[in-house]
PDB file of C-alpha atoms in Angstrom:
ATOM      1  CA  MET I 166      -5.486 -53.774  -3.681  1.00  0.00           C
ATOM      2  CA  ARG I 167      -7.273 -52.058  -6.700  1.00  0.00           C
ATOM      3  CA  THR I 168      -5.748 -52.736  -9.872  1.00  0.00           C
ATOM      4  CA  ASP I 169      -7.990 -50.231 -11.977  1.00  0.00           C
ATOM      5  CA  LYS I 170      -6.108 -46.927 -13.050  1.00  0.00           C
ATOM      6  CA  GLY I 171      -7.143 -44.368 -10.674  1.00  0.00           C
ATOM      7  CA  ALA I 172      -5.055 -46.739  -8.043  1.00  0.00           C
ATOM      8  CA  GLN I 173      -2.520 -46.953 -10.579  1.00  0.00           C
ATOM      9  CA  ARG I 174      -2.556 -43.141 -10.600  1.00  0.00           C
ATOM     10  CA  GLU I 175      -2.151 -42.746  -7.029  1.00  0.00           C
ATOM     11  CA  HIS I 176       0.746 -44.765  -6.753  1.00  0.00           C
ATOM     12  CA  THR I 177       2.340 -43.163  -9.382  1.00  0.00           C
ATOM     13  CA  ALA I 178       2.239 -39.818  -7.171  1.00  0.00           C
ATOM     14  CA  LEU I 179       3.339 -41.251  -4.216  1.00  0.00           C
ATOM     15  CA  ILE I 180       6.258 -42.665  -6.061  1.00  0.00           C
ATOM     16  CA  ALA I 181       7.332 -39.875  -8.563  1.00  0.00           C
ATOM     17  CA  LYS I 182       9.955 -37.441  -8.120  1.00  0.00           C
ATOM     18  CA  PRO I 183       9.401 -34.128  -9.522  1.00  0.00           C
ATOM     19  CA  VAL I 184      11.538 -32.227 -11.958  1.00  0.00           C
ATOM     20  CA  ASP I 185      12.949 -29.283  -9.373  1.00  0.00           C
ATOM     21  CA  THR I 186      14.548 -27.108 -12.222  1.00  0.00           C
ATOM     22  CA  LYS I 187      15.517 -24.163  -9.607  1.00  0.00           C
ATOM     23  CA  ASN I 188      17.688 -26.469  -7.906  1.00  0.00           C
ATOM     24  CA  ARG I 189      18.218 -28.689 -10.924  1.00  0.00           C
ATOM     25  CA  GLU I 190      17.273 -31.784  -8.894  1.00  0.00           C
ATOM     26  CA  VAL I 191      17.571 -35.078 -11.014  1.00  0.00           C
ATOM     27  CA  SER I 192      14.326 -37.001 -11.018  1.00  0.00           C
ATOM     28  CA  SER I 193      13.052 -40.599 -12.498  1.00  0.00           C
ATOM     29  CA  ARG I 194       9.835 -41.103 -14.004  1.00  0.00           C
ATOM     30  CA  PRO I 195       7.738 -44.220 -12.244  1.00  0.00           C
ATOM     31  CA  TRP I 196       8.001 -47.366 -14.099  1.00  0.00           C
ATOM     32  CA  ASN I 197       4.927 -49.204 -14.786  1.00  0.00           C
ATOM     33  CA  GLY I 198       6.480 -52.526 -15.202  1.00  0.00           C
ATOM     34  CA  GLN I 199       5.409 -52.202 -19.419  1.00  0.00           C
ATOM     35  CA  PRO I 200       7.966 -51.404 -21.932  1.00  0.00           C
ATOM     36  CA  PHE I 201       6.844 -48.472 -24.203  1.00  0.00           C
ATOM     37  CA  SER I 202       7.827 -47.279 -27.333  1.00  0.00           C
ATOM     38  CA  ALA I 203       9.546 -43.848 -27.634  1.00  0.00           C
ATOM     39  CA  VAL I 204       7.386 -42.538 -30.567  1.00  0.00           C
ATOM     40  CA  SER I 205       3.931 -44.200 -29.789  1.00  0.00           C
ATOM     41  CA  LYS I 206       4.300 -42.469 -25.599  1.00  0.00           C
ATOM     42  CA  GLY I 207       5.523 -39.139 -26.418  1.00  0.00           C
ATOM     43  CA  TYR I 208       9.370 -39.342 -25.633  1.00  0.00           C
ATOM     44  CA  ASP I 209       9.707 -36.842 -28.387  1.00  0.00           C
ATOM     45  CA  ALA I 210      12.488 -34.126 -28.591  1.00  0.00           C
ATOM     46  CA  ASP I 211      11.295 -31.982 -25.948  1.00  0.00           C
ATOM     47  CA  ARG I 212      12.304 -34.785 -23.393  1.00  0.00           C
ATOM     48  CA  THR I 213      15.674 -35.921 -25.355  1.00  0.00           C
ATOM     49  CA  SER I 214      16.297 -32.371 -24.756  1.00  0.00           C
ATOM     50  CA  GLN I 215      15.545 -32.271 -20.750  1.00  0.00           C
ATOM     51  CA  ILE I 216      17.561 -34.983 -20.050  1.00  0.00           C
ATOM     52  CA  GLU I 217      20.326 -33.887 -22.111  1.00  0.00           C
ATOM     53  CA  ARG I 218      19.928 -30.769 -20.634  1.00  0.00           C
ATOM     54  CA  GLN I 219      20.083 -32.536 -16.916  1.00  0.00           C
ATOM     55  CA  ALA I 220      22.823 -34.636 -17.970  1.00  0.00           C
ATOM     56  CA  VAL I 221      24.947 -31.401 -18.633  1.00  0.00           C
ATOM     57  CA  THR I 222      23.481 -28.975 -15.791  1.00  0.00           C
ATOM     58  CA  SER I 223      22.621 -31.349 -12.917  1.00  0.00           C
ATOM     59  CA  ASP I 224      25.371 -31.190  -9.986  1.00  0.00           C
ATOM     60  CA  ILE I 225      27.867 -33.952 -10.365  1.00  0.00           C
ATOM     61  CA  CYS I 226      27.037 -35.346  -7.032  1.00  0.00           C
ATOM     62  CA  LYS I 227      23.215 -35.594  -8.179  1.00  0.00           C
ATOM     63  CA  VAL I 228      24.429 -37.467 -11.437  1.00  0.00           C
ATOM     64  CA  ALA I 229      26.570 -39.856  -9.507  1.00  0.00           C
ATOM     65  CA  GLY I 230      23.571 -40.458  -6.813  1.00  0.00           C
ATOM     66  CA  TYR I 231      21.130 -41.656  -9.791  1.00  0.00           C
ATOM     67  CA  LEU I 232      23.608 -43.784 -11.529  1.00  0.00           C
ATOM     68  CA  GLN I 233      24.472 -45.424  -7.779  1.00  0.00           C
ATOM     69  CA  GLU I 234      20.616 -45.676  -7.027  1.00  0.00           C
ATOM     70  CA  HIS I 235      19.313 -46.977 -10.572  1.00  0.00           C
ATOM     71  CA  LEU I 236      22.720 -49.055 -11.539  1.00  0.00           C
ATOM     72  CA  GLY I 237      24.416 -49.566  -8.257  1.00  0.00           C
ATOM     73  CA  GLN I 238      27.703 -48.379  -6.570  1.00  0.00           C
ATOM     74  CA  LYS I 239      30.031 -50.991  -8.269  1.00  0.00           C
ATOM     75  CA  VAL I 240      28.374 -50.741 -11.875  1.00  0.00           C
ATOM     76  CA  THR I 241      29.120 -46.727 -11.639  1.00  0.00           C
ATOM     77  CA  ALA I 242      32.349 -46.787 -10.519  1.00  0.00           C
ATOM     78  CA  TYR I 243      33.153 -49.944 -12.900  1.00  0.00           C
ATOM     79  CA  LEU I 244      31.694 -47.641 -16.042  1.00  0.00           C
ATOM     80  CA  SER I 245      33.338 -44.076 -14.800  1.00  0.00           C
ATOM     81  CA  GLY I 246      36.659 -45.684 -14.818  1.00  0.00           C
ATOM     82  CA  VAL I 247      37.483 -45.874 -11.503  1.00  0.00           C
ATOM     83  CA  LYS I 248      38.704 -49.401  -8.954  1.00  0.00           C
ATOM     84  CA  ASP I 249      37.440 -48.107  -5.604  1.00  0.00           C
ATOM     85  CA  ALA I 250      33.321 -48.073  -5.755  1.00  0.00           C
ATOM     86  CA  LYS I 251      33.290 -46.114  -2.379  1.00  0.00           C
ATOM     87  CA  LEU I 252      34.465 -43.296  -4.457  1.00  0.00           C
ATOM     88  CA  VAL I 253      30.905 -43.220  -5.679  1.00  0.00           C
ATOM     89  CA  GLY I 254      28.907 -42.841  -2.367  1.00  0.00           C
ATOM     90  CA  GLN I 255      31.757 -40.190  -1.782  1.00  0.00           C
ATOM     91  CA  TRP I 256      30.708 -38.325  -5.373  1.00  0.00           C
ATOM     92  CA  ALA I 257      26.992 -38.610  -4.460  1.00  0.00           C
ATOM     93  CA  ALA I 258      26.633 -37.121  -0.738  1.00  0.00           C
ATOM     94  CA  GLY I 259      29.060 -34.481  -2.235  1.00  0.00           C
ATOM     95  CA  LYS I 260      32.299 -35.091  -0.654  1.00  0.00           C
ATOM     96  CA  VAL I 261      34.570 -35.302  -2.986  1.00  0.00           C
ATOM     97  CA  GLN I 262      34.293 -34.365  -6.728  1.00  0.00           C
ATOM     98  CA  PRO I 263      35.221 -36.929  -9.740  1.00  0.00           C
ATOM     99  CA  ARG I 264      38.339 -35.779 -12.077  1.00  0.00           C
ATOM    100  CA  PRO I 265      37.045 -34.453 -15.235  1.00  0.00           C
ATOM    101  CA  MET I 266      37.712 -37.810 -17.377  1.00  0.00           C
ATOM    102  CA  PRO I 267      35.270 -39.944 -14.748  1.00  0.00           C
ATOM    103  CA  GLY I 268      33.060 -36.860 -14.462  1.00  0.00           C
ATOM    104  CA  PHE I 269      32.565 -36.997 -18.353  1.00  0.00           C
ATOM    105  CA  ARG I 270      31.844 -40.723 -18.387  1.00  0.00           C
ATOM    106  CA  LEU I 271      29.275 -40.241 -15.447  1.00  0.00           C
ATOM    107  CA  ARG I 272      27.230 -37.193 -17.365  1.00  0.00           C
ATOM    108  CA  SER I 273      27.269 -39.807 -20.402  1.00  0.00           C
ATOM    109  CA  ALA I 274      26.190 -42.361 -18.648  1.00  0.00           C
ATOM    110  CA  TYR I 275      23.659 -40.456 -17.072  1.00  0.00           C
ATOM    111  CA  GLN I 276      22.064 -39.587 -19.751  1.00  0.00           C
ATOM    112  CA  ALA I 277      21.645 -43.481 -21.077  1.00  0.00           C
ATOM    113  CA  ALA I 278      20.555 -44.445 -17.795  1.00  0.00           C
ATOM    114  CA  ARG I 279      17.862 -42.077 -17.726  1.00  0.00           C
ATOM    115  CA  TYR I 280      15.974 -43.283 -21.052  1.00  0.00           C
ATOM    116  CA  LEU I 281      16.620 -46.888 -20.416  1.00  0.00           C
ATOM    117  CA  VAL I 282      15.241 -46.657 -16.763  1.00  0.00           C
ATOM    118  CA  ASP I 283      12.582 -44.360 -17.666  1.00  0.00           C
ATOM    119  CA  ALA I 284      11.301 -46.831 -20.559  1.00  0.00           C
ATOM    120  CA  TYR I 285      12.273 -50.168 -18.830  1.00  0.00           C
ATOM    121  CA  GLY I 286      13.411 -49.767 -15.417  1.00  0.00           C
ATOM    122  CA  SER I 287      16.616 -49.998 -13.430  1.00  0.00           C
ATOM    123  CA  GLU I 288      16.902 -53.683 -13.441  1.00  0.00           C
ATOM    124  CA  THR I 289      16.564 -53.805 -17.757  1.00  0.00           C
ATOM    125  CA  ALA I 290      19.282 -50.549 -17.446  1.00  0.00           C
ATOM    126  CA  GLN I 291      21.660 -52.736 -15.527  1.00  0.00           C
ATOM    127  CA  ALA I 292      21.514 -55.816 -17.739  1.00  0.00           C
ATOM    128  CA  TRP I 293      21.577 -53.208 -20.759  1.00  0.00           C
ATOM    129  CA  PHE I 294      24.935 -51.668 -19.446  1.00  0.00           C
ATOM    130  CA  PHE I 295      26.668 -54.935 -19.615  1.00  0.00           C
ATOM    131  CA  GLY I 296      25.453 -56.871 -22.134  1.00  0.00           C
ATOM    132  CA  ARG I 297      27.063 -57.015 -25.876  1.00  0.00           C
ATOM    133  CA  ASN I 298      25.593 -54.100 -28.379  1.00  0.00           C
ATOM    134  CA  SER I 299      25.780 -54.032 -31.729  1.00  0.00           C
ATOM    135  CA  ASN I 300      25.921 -50.135 -31.997  1.00  0.00           C
ATOM    136  CA  LEU I 301      28.890 -50.503 -30.502  1.00  0.00           C
ATOM    137  CA  ASP I 302      30.969 -53.148 -32.303  1.00  0.00           C
ATOM    138  CA  GLY I 303      29.466 -55.949 -29.809  1.00  0.00           C
ATOM    139  CA  ARG I 304      31.208 -53.980 -27.194  1.00  0.00           C
ATOM    140  CA  ALA I 305      29.217 -53.733 -23.783  1.00  0.00           C
ATOM    141  CA  PRO I 306      28.148 -50.277 -22.908  1.00  0.00           C
ATOM    142  CA  ALA I 307      29.719 -50.008 -19.469  1.00  0.00           C
ATOM    143  CA  PHE I 308      33.163 -51.135 -21.215  1.00  0.00           C
ATOM    144  CA  ALA I 309      32.433 -48.864 -23.750  1.00  0.00           C
ATOM    145  CA  LEU I 310      32.256 -45.833 -21.267  1.00  0.00           C
ATOM    146  CA  ARG I 311      35.361 -47.036 -18.977  1.00  0.00           C
ATOM    147  CA  GLU I 312      37.600 -47.370 -22.012  1.00  0.00           C
ATOM    148  CA  GLY I 313      36.411 -44.503 -23.837  1.00  0.00           C
ATOM    149  CA  THR I 314      38.861 -41.567 -23.855  1.00  0.00           C
ATOM    150  CA  ASN I 315      36.801 -38.903 -25.858  1.00  0.00           C
ATOM    151  CA  PRO I 316      33.306 -37.402 -25.890  1.00  0.00           C
ATOM    152  CA  GLU I 317      32.563 -38.984 -29.346  1.00  0.00           C
ATOM    153  CA  ASP I 318      33.827 -42.560 -27.576  1.00  0.00           C
ATOM    154  CA  TRP I 319      30.736 -41.861 -25.128  1.00  0.00           C
ATOM    155  CA  SER I 320      28.111 -40.180 -27.382  1.00  0.00           C
ATOM    156  CA  PHE I 321      28.451 -43.541 -29.147  1.00  0.00           C
ATOM    157  CA  VAL I 322      26.900 -45.159 -25.967  1.00  0.00           C
ATOM    158  CA  VAL I 323      24.016 -42.582 -25.595  1.00  0.00           C
ATOM    159  CA  SER I 324      23.081 -43.007 -29.205  1.00  0.00           C
ATOM    160  CA  ALA I 325      22.796 -47.022 -28.200  1.00  0.00           C
ATOM    161  CA  ALA I 326      20.434 -46.528 -25.184  1.00  0.00           C
ATOM    162  CA  LYS I 327      18.125 -44.114 -27.281  1.00  0.00           C
ATOM    163  CA  ALA I 328      18.172 -46.340 -30.348  1.00  0.00           C
ATOM    164  CA  PHE I 329      17.380 -49.595 -27.603  1.00  0.00           C
ATOM    165  CA  VAL I 330      14.574 -47.439 -26.054  1.00  0.00           C
ATOM    166  CA  GLU I 331      12.940 -46.565 -29.337  1.00  0.00           C
ATOM    167  CA  THR I 332      12.601 -49.730 -31.010  1.00  0.00           C
ATOM    168  CA  VAL I 333       9.191 -51.444 -30.685  1.00  0.00           C
ATOM    169  CA  PRO I 334       9.485 -54.503 -28.347  1.00  0.00           C
TER     170      PRO I 334
END
């Protein structure tokens, strides 16, 4: 296997999922195994705005599917506040719609997860959602989402994810 940049670009081209704005398709940037600084790698206001827009405009089944793929079905169920993890699969398949509160939690979790997955990959994103977070008074982000009862609670999780990504390792 070639290890030069050309091979890396070829690999990236094969696994990348482009954003389909016409169909409001949720996508993710392939991760190259290296963390990045938000400022040095161009994680700018446009990218932030794009993720915010997708969190609001994407079909909830796409949002649930993204979270299920990158965080897992049980984690997604937990942070959305439901007990039955099978519901996440039904949401992702478009068979049923989540109630409003779990739906709002899903959209906030999606936004936070996009920042983390894009920067560090799925494994780190999963760990971040269950780690103690000083920006959330020591609570785990998944718990803060699950127990939060209003948009301000959930926005703190998104802000904490952005702060984590923007921190230079």
